[in-house]
Amino acid sequence: MRHKNSLELFDYWTAKRAGRAAPSRTDIEPADIRNLLPHVFICDLTGKESLSFRLAGTAVCALYGKELKATPFAALWLPDGIRNAGRTGAAVATGTTPAVLSLDGLSQGGRVLHAEMLLLPITGPTGEHDRLIGLMSIFEPPYWIGHDSLAGLSTTGIRFLDQTREPLFLGNRPEIKLDTAQGTGFRAAHAQNQRRVAHLVVLDGGRRD
């Protein structure tokens, strides 16, 4: 986890679960995380490897230029990453292991941003593991957010957080780097966008190490 927003939500989730595998949805008080709410979303399990947004914060919706409620979770990705994103989200929602995703986002105009997504399991009214709370944070937010919507995401790395290990951030499972075979779709979509922008393309964004 590299973004302060991810750390803050993770600490809150850990406190609310109070030793359980996951907290209940009713344990999450919006007022407690008011500063994070624009970046927070909740998804419900709608199939074996399928999640849909129950709600999404304004900052997340602004990235796509539309309301995301009822949108499939995996639809946020570029085509080559949809299946893996669906599996990852469902694994978190139905299990007890949080995940952190490193992401590249491609805009409709061919621009790129770098982001981190935290996925945390929560339980519904029946006590079953059937949903998750997540947060998406942008590194060095570019000026064009809200004006040039995202075409989709590409996952560049996944880290699953093992709750049985201490200390948490030193003893955890390493990030699994993805060679963007999703990257094939990412580069293809990127090239397609490049051809639409006359003879010049400006790529904004950057990674904070």
mmCIF file of N, CA and C in Angstrom, residues 86-88 90 122-123 177 189 196:
data_model
loop_
_atom_site.group_PDB
_atom_site.id
_atom_site.type_symbol
_atom_site.label_atom_id
_atom_site.label_comp_id
_atom_site.label_asym_id
_atom_site.label_seq_id
_atom_site.Cartn_x
_atom_site.Cartn_y
_atom_site.Cartn_z
ATOM 1 N N GLY A 86 -12.735 -9.287 -12.503
ATOM 2 C CA GLY A 86 -13.919 -9.914 -11.930
ATOM 3 C C GLY A 86 -13.558 -11.002 -10.934
ATOM 4 N N ARG A 87 -12.562 -11.804 -11.277
ATOM 5 C CA ARG A 87 -12.130 -12.875 -10.377
ATOM 6 C C ARG A 87 -11.532 -12.313 -9.088
ATOM 7 N N THR A 88 -10.709 -11.282 -9.232
ATOM 8 C CA THR A 88 -10.070 -10.685 -8.065
ATOM 9 C C THR A 88 -11.108 -10.088 -7.124
ATOM 10 N N ALA A 90 -14.317 -10.783 -6.885
ATOM 11 C CA ALA A 90 -15.150 -11.834 -6.289
ATOM 12 C C ALA A 90 -14.395 -12.591 -5.203
ATOM 13 N N ILE A 122 -16.465 -7.216 3.274
ATOM 14 C CA ILE A 122 -17.422 -6.912 4.337
ATOM 15 C C ILE A 122 -18.593 -7.884 4.190
ATOM 16 N N THR A 123 -19.351 -8.049 5.253
ATOM 17 C CA THR A 123 -20.487 -8.970 5.205
ATOM 18 C C THR A 123 -21.797 -8.193 5.093
ATOM 19 N N LYS A 177 3.485 -8.956 -10.000
ATOM 20 C CA LYS A 177 3.572 -8.077 -11.150
ATOM 21 C C LYS A 177 2.881 -8.721 -12.346
ATOM 22 N N ALA A 189 -5.257 -0.159 -27.271
ATOM 23 C CA ALA A 189 -6.199 0.936 -27.057
ATOM 24 C C ALA A 189 -5.471 2.265 -27.068
ATOM 25 N N ARG A 196 -6.050 9.143 -33.174
ATOM 26 C CA ARG A 196 -7.161 10.080 -33.235
ATOM 27 C C ARG A 196 -6.761 11.489 -32.827
#
